[in-house]
XYZ file of C-alpha atoms in Angstrom:
471
model
C -27.271 6.597 26.963
C -24.263 8.053 28.579
C -21.523 9.622 26.431
C -19.227 6.811 27.602
C -21.716 4.238 26.597
C -22.028 5.765 23.185
C -18.310 5.680 22.792
C -18.185 2.131 23.620
C -20.790 1.249 20.963
C -18.798 3.259 18.534
C -15.599 1.535 19.427
C -17.235 -1.846 19.087
C -18.317 -1.001 15.389
C -14.749 0.421 14.753
C -13.083 -2.813 16.204
C -15.340 -4.956 14.003
C -14.193 -2.952 10.922
C -10.414 -3.350 11.963
C -10.834 -6.986 12.461
C -12.276 -7.449 8.964
C -9.477 -5.454 7.516
C -6.513 -6.948 9.336
C -7.645 -10.437 9.893
C -8.098 -12.662 12.919
C -4.468 -13.162 13.789
C -3.193 -9.646 13.646
C -6.469 -8.444 15.471
C -6.046 -10.930 18.279
C -2.378 -9.984 18.738
C -2.580 -6.320 18.541
C -6.088 -4.708 18.535
C -8.122 -6.907 20.806
C -6.450 -5.570 24.070
C -7.206 -2.060 23.289
C -9.999 -0.204 24.993
C -11.496 3.277 24.339
C -11.084 6.027 27.072
C -12.557 9.488 27.030
C -13.289 12.056 24.354
C -12.234 15.464 25.249
C -12.163 18.488 22.968
C -12.095 16.363 19.766
C -9.233 14.093 21.118
C -9.949 10.619 21.675
C -8.086 8.500 24.206
C -7.178 4.996 23.278
C -5.819 2.739 26.199
C -3.088 0.184 25.546
C -1.601 -2.156 28.299
C 2.106 -1.854 27.551
C 4.661 0.564 26.164
C 5.577 -1.935 23.351
C 2.042 -2.150 22.211
C 1.577 1.647 22.432
C 4.646 2.085 20.102
C 3.271 -0.558 17.703
C -0.186 0.815 17.424
C 1.127 4.370 16.968
C 3.236 3.196 14.210
C 0.758 0.696 12.387
C -2.683 1.535 13.225
C -3.290 4.911 14.756
C -4.150 6.632 11.497
C -6.617 3.882 10.732
C -8.247 4.060 14.008
C -8.683 7.761 13.771
C -10.064 7.640 10.306
C -12.640 4.787 11.215
C -13.674 6.645 14.485
C -14.155 9.968 12.701
C -16.568 8.100 10.368
C -18.565 6.836 13.511
C -18.147 10.118 15.404
C -17.305 13.448 13.593
C -16.389 14.866 16.866
C -13.277 12.734 16.910
C -10.491 14.898 15.376
C -7.224 13.158 16.744
C -6.249 10.150 18.729
C -4.190 9.882 21.906
C -2.423 6.616 22.523
C -2.021 6.036 26.195
C -0.291 3.405 28.150
C -2.655 2.632 30.995
C -1.611 0.895 34.118
C -5.113 -0.580 33.910
C -7.420 -0.212 31.101
C -11.052 -0.371 32.116
C -12.523 -4.042 31.608
C -14.079 -4.604 28.260
C -16.899 -7.113 28.678
C -16.947 -7.908 25.000
C -13.399 -9.054 24.706
C -10.556 -10.451 26.645
C -6.821 -9.634 25.884
C -4.781 -11.751 23.693
C -2.706 -14.329 25.613
C 0.530 -12.708 24.525
C -0.602 -9.100 25.533
C -2.120 -9.313 29.128
C -3.819 -6.210 30.311
C -2.997 -5.285 33.922
C -5.497 -5.407 36.785
C -8.030 -2.547 36.845
C -6.938 0.740 38.753
C -8.684 3.854 39.411
C -7.351 5.941 36.846
C -5.195 5.323 33.713
C -1.762 6.703 33.820
C -0.315 8.248 30.604
C 3.327 7.468 29.740
C 4.954 9.618 27.062
C 1.608 10.429 25.641
C 1.472 10.874 21.890
C -1.156 12.817 19.797
C -1.832 11.548 16.378
C -3.158 14.493 14.330
C -5.427 13.710 11.382
C -3.234 12.764 8.428
C -3.425 15.496 5.753
C -3.421 13.018 2.952
C -6.543 11.174 4.459
C -8.394 14.427 4.982
C -7.857 15.382 1.463
C -9.127 12.061 0.184
C -12.308 12.405 2.255
C -12.954 16.132 1.608
C -12.469 16.043 -2.110
C -14.882 13.286 -2.557
C -17.464 14.323 -0.186
C -16.749 11.481 2.170
C -17.543 8.947 -0.527
C -14.170 7.636 -0.658
C -12.740 5.160 1.923
C -9.428 6.247 3.672
C -6.273 4.912 2.322
C -3.690 2.946 4.330
C -0.475 4.659 4.558
C 1.419 1.363 4.734
C 0.136 0.368 1.203
C 2.579 1.980 -1.204
C 4.448 0.685 -4.115
C 7.752 0.900 -1.994
C 6.420 -1.467 0.629
C 5.233 -4.052 -1.913
C 7.460 -7.129 -2.443
C 7.369 -8.009 -6.147
C 7.928 -11.733 -7.296
C 6.963 -13.917 -10.196
C 3.245 -14.475 -8.935
C 2.509 -10.694 -8.855
C 5.006 -9.006 -11.327
C 2.277 -8.420 -13.982
C -0.106 -6.979 -11.592
C 2.527 -4.737 -10.022
C 3.814 -3.679 -13.376
C 0.336 -2.744 -14.601
C -0.647 -0.850 -11.351
C 2.560 1.097 -11.723
C 1.979 1.940 -15.455
C -1.566 3.248 -14.546
C -0.273 5.423 -11.551
C 2.538 6.822 -13.579
C 0.813 7.357 -17.010
C -0.422 10.757 -18.283
C -3.178 9.208 -20.498
C -5.280 6.300 -19.547
C -3.175 3.121 -20.671
C -5.972 0.638 -20.461
C -9.560 0.784 -19.194
C -10.385 -0.946 -16.758
C -7.477 -2.271 -15.054
C -8.892 -5.531 -13.586
C -6.883 -7.133 -10.597
C -7.874 -10.444 -9.336
C -6.566 -13.142 -6.937
C -7.237 -14.859 -3.548
C -7.599 -13.295 -0.181
C -4.566 -11.564 1.163
C -2.355 -11.749 -1.923
C -2.106 -7.797 -2.505
C -4.980 -6.578 -4.605
C -5.952 -3.880 -2.001
C -2.372 -3.113 -1.397
C -1.807 -2.287 -5.061
C -5.015 -0.322 -5.346
C -3.957 1.865 -2.390
C -0.533 2.260 -3.893
C -2.105 3.449 -7.254
C -4.124 6.201 -5.255
C -1.218 7.291 -3.215
C 1.066 7.550 -6.304
C -1.515 9.536 -8.263
C -2.209 11.786 -5.410
C 1.464 12.496 -4.910
C 2.026 13.103 -8.622
C -1.108 15.244 -9.168
C -3.010 16.349 -6.069
C -5.692 18.007 -8.216
C -6.865 14.658 -9.610
C -10.093 13.485 -7.963
C -9.870 9.748 -6.786
C -12.576 7.634 -5.304
C -11.471 4.425 -3.662
C -14.095 2.180 -2.026
C -15.404 -1.370 -1.742
C -18.189 -2.606 -3.977
C -20.262 -3.074 -0.805
C -19.932 0.685 0.095
C -20.797 1.627 -3.453
C -23.953 -0.503 -3.216
C -24.710 1.063 0.237
C -24.316 4.605 -1.121
C -26.495 3.712 -4.117
C -29.287 2.273 -1.861
C -29.075 5.291 0.438
C -29.462 7.618 -2.637
C -32.563 5.640 -3.703
C -33.979 5.949 -0.165
C -33.451 9.709 -0.018
C -34.517 10.234 -3.593
C -31.118 11.757 -4.329
C -29.877 9.604 -7.168
C -28.825 12.502 -9.432
C -26.327 13.668 -6.854
C -25.029 10.141 -6.500
C -24.547 9.831 -10.250
C -22.858 13.274 -10.380
C -20.465 12.369 -7.574
C -19.278 9.148 -9.061
C -19.255 10.196 -12.720
C -17.146 13.376 -12.252
C -14.099 11.702 -10.714
C -10.740 11.233 -12.526
C -10.060 7.775 -11.177
C -12.626 5.405 -9.637
C -11.466 2.324 -7.802
C -13.839 -0.274 -6.758
C -12.469 -3.180 -4.449
C -14.006 -6.663 -4.258
C -16.408 -6.206 -7.065
C -17.791 -9.667 -6.608
C -20.002 -8.291 -3.629
C -22.379 -6.791 -6.207
C -22.996 -10.354 -7.732
C -26.771 -10.967 -7.727
C -27.635 -7.384 -6.959
C -29.347 -6.336 -10.132
C -30.078 -2.656 -9.563
C -26.630 -1.891 -8.128
C -25.095 -3.797 -11.083
C -27.222 -1.610 -13.409
C -26.022 1.644 -11.814
C -22.367 0.323 -11.728
C -22.667 -0.627 -15.450
C -23.775 2.966 -16.444
C -21.209 4.670 -14.114
C -18.502 2.456 -15.644
C -19.664 3.339 -19.124
C -19.842 7.012 -18.439
C -16.295 7.045 -16.984
C -14.703 5.055 -19.875
C -16.536 7.153 -22.496
C -14.919 10.331 -20.833
C -11.485 8.628 -20.778
C -11.523 8.447 -16.973
C -9.441 5.741 -15.320
C -11.462 2.760 -13.841
C -9.602 0.152 -11.470
C -11.400 -3.019 -10.265
C -10.402 -5.856 -8.107
C -12.198 -9.246 -7.398
C -11.383 -12.690 -6.259
C -12.056 -14.061 -9.672
C -11.481 -13.155 -13.351
C -14.431 -11.269 -15.098
C -15.532 -14.333 -16.913
C -15.736 -16.352 -13.685
C -17.741 -13.932 -11.693
C -20.996 -15.666 -10.954
C -24.368 -13.764 -10.544
C -22.744 -10.927 -12.685
C -24.633 -9.824 -15.942
C -23.052 -10.949 -19.036
C -22.697 -7.445 -20.518
C -20.928 -6.289 -17.206
C -18.584 -9.280 -17.163
C -17.699 -8.349 -20.918
C -17.022 -4.762 -20.111
C -14.926 -5.607 -17.045
C -12.703 -7.724 -19.445
C -12.284 -4.848 -21.930
C -8.951 -3.472 -20.587
C -6.132 -5.396 -18.765
C -6.945 -8.336 -16.673
C -3.968 -9.038 -14.425
C -4.142 -12.000 -11.985
C -1.981 -12.424 -8.650
C -0.951 -15.999 -8.115
C -0.485 -17.650 -4.838
C 2.823 -16.735 -3.241
C 6.046 -18.791 -3.813
C 8.460 -19.685 -0.909
C 10.914 -17.108 -2.361
C 8.339 -14.393 -2.344
C 7.118 -15.297 1.102
C 10.598 -15.010 2.421
C 11.179 -11.619 0.810
C 7.857 -10.388 2.298
C 8.909 -11.551 5.615
C 12.346 -10.058 5.448
C 11.065 -6.699 4.351
C 8.388 -6.720 7.169
C 11.007 -7.494 9.835
C 13.278 -4.753 8.449
C 10.305 -2.314 8.644
C 9.278 -2.943 12.196
C 12.952 -3.103 13.239
C 12.639 -6.758 14.555
C 15.830 -9.083 14.713
C 14.440 -12.420 13.669
C 16.796 -15.300 12.859
C 16.908 -16.321 9.298
C 15.965 -19.898 10.169
C 12.787 -18.651 11.672
C 11.909 -16.725 8.667
C 12.568 -19.797 6.514
C 10.358 -21.793 8.862
C 7.428 -19.203 8.408
C 7.966 -19.036 4.741
C 7.665 -22.850 4.444
C 4.654 -23.230 6.849
C 2.372 -20.204 6.348
C 1.430 -20.547 2.727
C -2.205 -19.454 2.616
C -1.887 -15.666 2.143
C 0.334 -12.668 2.940
C -1.950 -11.306 5.564
C -1.778 -14.468 7.693
C 2.081 -14.599 7.083
C 2.527 -11.024 8.345
C 0.293 -11.677 11.088
C 2.263 -14.742 12.172
C 5.473 -12.622 12.206
C 3.729 -9.994 14.146
C 2.742 -12.558 16.905
C 6.182 -13.935 17.222
C 7.872 -10.506 17.632
C 5.109 -9.267 20.043
C 5.527 -12.476 22.151
C 9.426 -11.959 22.295
C 9.218 -8.434 23.333
C 6.371 -8.942 25.812
C 7.957 -11.829 27.580
C 11.501 -10.710 27.264
C 12.729 -13.764 25.475
C 14.817 -14.276 22.295
C 13.018 -15.395 19.120
C 13.927 -19.072 18.323
C 12.347 -21.975 16.248
C 10.982 -23.458 19.428
C 9.287 -20.260 20.591
C 7.845 -19.643 17.060
C 6.281 -23.083 17.008
C 4.911 -22.558 20.370
C 3.413 -19.176 19.592
C 1.818 -20.319 16.376
C 0.693 -23.649 17.473
C -2.844 -22.910 16.449
C -1.861 -21.835 12.838
C 0.384 -24.852 12.534
C -2.176 -27.263 13.839
C -3.757 -27.656 10.509
C -0.472 -29.073 9.162
C -0.258 -31.809 11.735
C -0.787 -34.901 9.542
C 1.199 -38.024 8.632
C 4.331 -37.123 6.905
C 5.129 -39.261 3.730
C 8.588 -40.175 2.561
C 7.735 -38.461 -0.746
C 7.087 -35.252 1.038
C 10.437 -35.545 2.910
C 12.375 -36.191 -0.314
C 10.748 -33.133 -1.922
C 11.218 -30.803 0.885
C 14.963 -31.782 1.588
C 15.762 -31.662 -2.273
C 14.234 -27.977 -2.341
C 16.137 -27.075 0.858
C 19.577 -28.383 -0.595
C 18.832 -27.188 -4.086
C 19.260 -30.659 -5.701
C 16.999 -32.586 -8.151
C 14.252 -34.739 -6.512
C 15.606 -37.623 -8.861
C 18.915 -37.487 -6.879
C 17.221 -38.890 -3.996
C 16.962 -42.208 -5.881
C 19.981 -41.904 -8.170
C 23.299 -43.712 -7.903
C 25.273 -40.469 -7.613
C 27.586 -40.415 -4.740
C 29.025 -36.812 -4.689
C 28.797 -35.270 -1.310
C 26.468 -32.518 -2.498
C 23.912 -35.240 -3.244
C 24.787 -37.958 -0.773
C 24.481 -35.651 2.213
C 20.979 -34.410 1.475
C 19.976 -37.926 0.626
C 21.291 -39.096 4.137
C 19.369 -36.282 5.887
C 16.131 -37.488 3.976
C 16.613 -40.907 5.197
C 17.395 -39.784 8.636
C 13.983 -37.814 8.561
C 12.158 -40.663 7.096
C 13.320 -42.801 10.038
C 12.340 -40.128 12.640
C 9.009 -39.039 11.171
C 7.474 -42.072 9.656
C 6.461 -45.632 10.855
C 8.170 -47.030 7.771
C 10.738 -49.936 8.420
C 14.420 -49.532 7.359
C 13.957 -51.815 4.376
C 10.801 -49.761 3.268
C 12.783 -46.642 3.564
C 15.688 -48.034 1.586
C 13.382 -49.183 -1.250
C 12.061 -45.485 -1.591
C 15.662 -44.327 -2.117
C 16.513 -46.302 -5.259
C 16.191 -49.682 -3.722
C 19.081 -49.232 -1.357
C 19.773 -51.721 1.444
C 18.503 -51.220 4.924
C 22.114 -51.095 6.153
C 22.622 -47.973 4.083
C 19.754 -46.288 5.853
C 21.254 -47.340 9.172
C 24.616 -45.822 8.294
C 22.715 -42.528 7.009
C 20.978 -42.173 10.331
C 24.346 -42.754 12.484
C 26.115 -40.279 10.159
C 23.511 -37.475 10.442
C 23.248 -38.005 14.231
C 27.107 -37.525 14.359
C 27.214 -34.497 12.179
C 24.334 -32.949 14.244
C 26.608 -33.232 17.335
C 29.656 -31.671 15.859
C 28.396 -29.144 13.246
C 25.863 -26.636 14.686
C 25.111 -25.159 11.351
C 24.143 -28.620 10.009
C 22.120 -29.502 13.095
C 20.093 -26.198 12.562
C 19.400 -27.192 9.072
C 18.100 -30.641 10.065
C 16.087 -29.194 12.853
C 14.419 -26.702 10.488
C 13.555 -29.348 8.158
C 12.091 -31.500 10.904
C 9.954 -28.655 12.079
C 8.699 -27.551 8.581
C 7.604 -31.243 7.941
C 5.899 -32.144 11.162
C 4.482 -28.713 11.835
């Protein structure tokens, strides 16, 4: 096989890992259009189609690409991000719609080439643990973690472990759904510990990799070295421990490693998608031990937390996103933080690449596939709830006799949206609003139409609500 053919295979594996790590949305927007160039003197060229994408990859993914490629090919010592007037065709992938690659040319032309040297922090992590530890993402720090009610306990516990001189609780067990911040907190702990005391030995890896290393040690009859490596660390961090469910021999070794570290007063930090007691396929004694220390759950995000995350993300990447667009995203993308940030990335990339301002309309167009799941029949009850939340009034006020403007105006907006977004008749709508007459609904619709024509801020509020409800 040629050298280039081998590089292409290695890149395919690296790209697969990146896709798993960042999710489908961010992968399609940023990483899918990349192609691998040449490897010369330890320097690997990664070809990108635009200057904007070069800058983005340089800031957000270059270190991770280098770390993953070094794992595949030790000859890769640094990464060079190059804008190519034509990256060579990749038969396994096509560029994302919002990041087209230019037609092929004979030779890539570098523009303001940038060399990313290996990060000293990452190298230290890998060298100190004999390459047992996975690299840490430099974006995942405590400073970049947005704290809200759903994650405040987990954040406080992680901070305490990172700052403590002695082990405060063992283990620290973090659990929650996909994309809510477990891995971010684990990386943040590792970075903080390393900054405070570089001499402490930290291993961070997934349960899957722990299992792989254990099986490899069995195959090569090297289990003693495996045990020594894991049991001589100061901090052991295992991500997604649910992956060893049902793997009896791996569970047995993990149980003994866990006990040995706790007995020596070494810190153990675990994450999973469920609490210890709910982990199926896990031995009872292991479930019991995992729950010994502090168990901290991360709840699904609230609207306020999602809005805070989007605001911080937009500031970090220097993107000027209208507040109404951030509010729209915070209302509509509720599944997890990863998807939320991916949605923002797509909107910003689209605006930069096509040279248009970010608006509610463009956001809805760019994210049509994500929002399609929300396309369903809207009910009057949903409209009332969303409008009450938006204008900060009680849901009961939608049906009350109160006539103060702070209550009456939102009620009129809800009636207007019920007329626009549902098939209900005017009398039916009136009944849902405290048995009001259909003429009251007609008046509300006319009043909202009139205000939308004279008050741009009010019109923007109504348009935002409409888009949030109809998806």
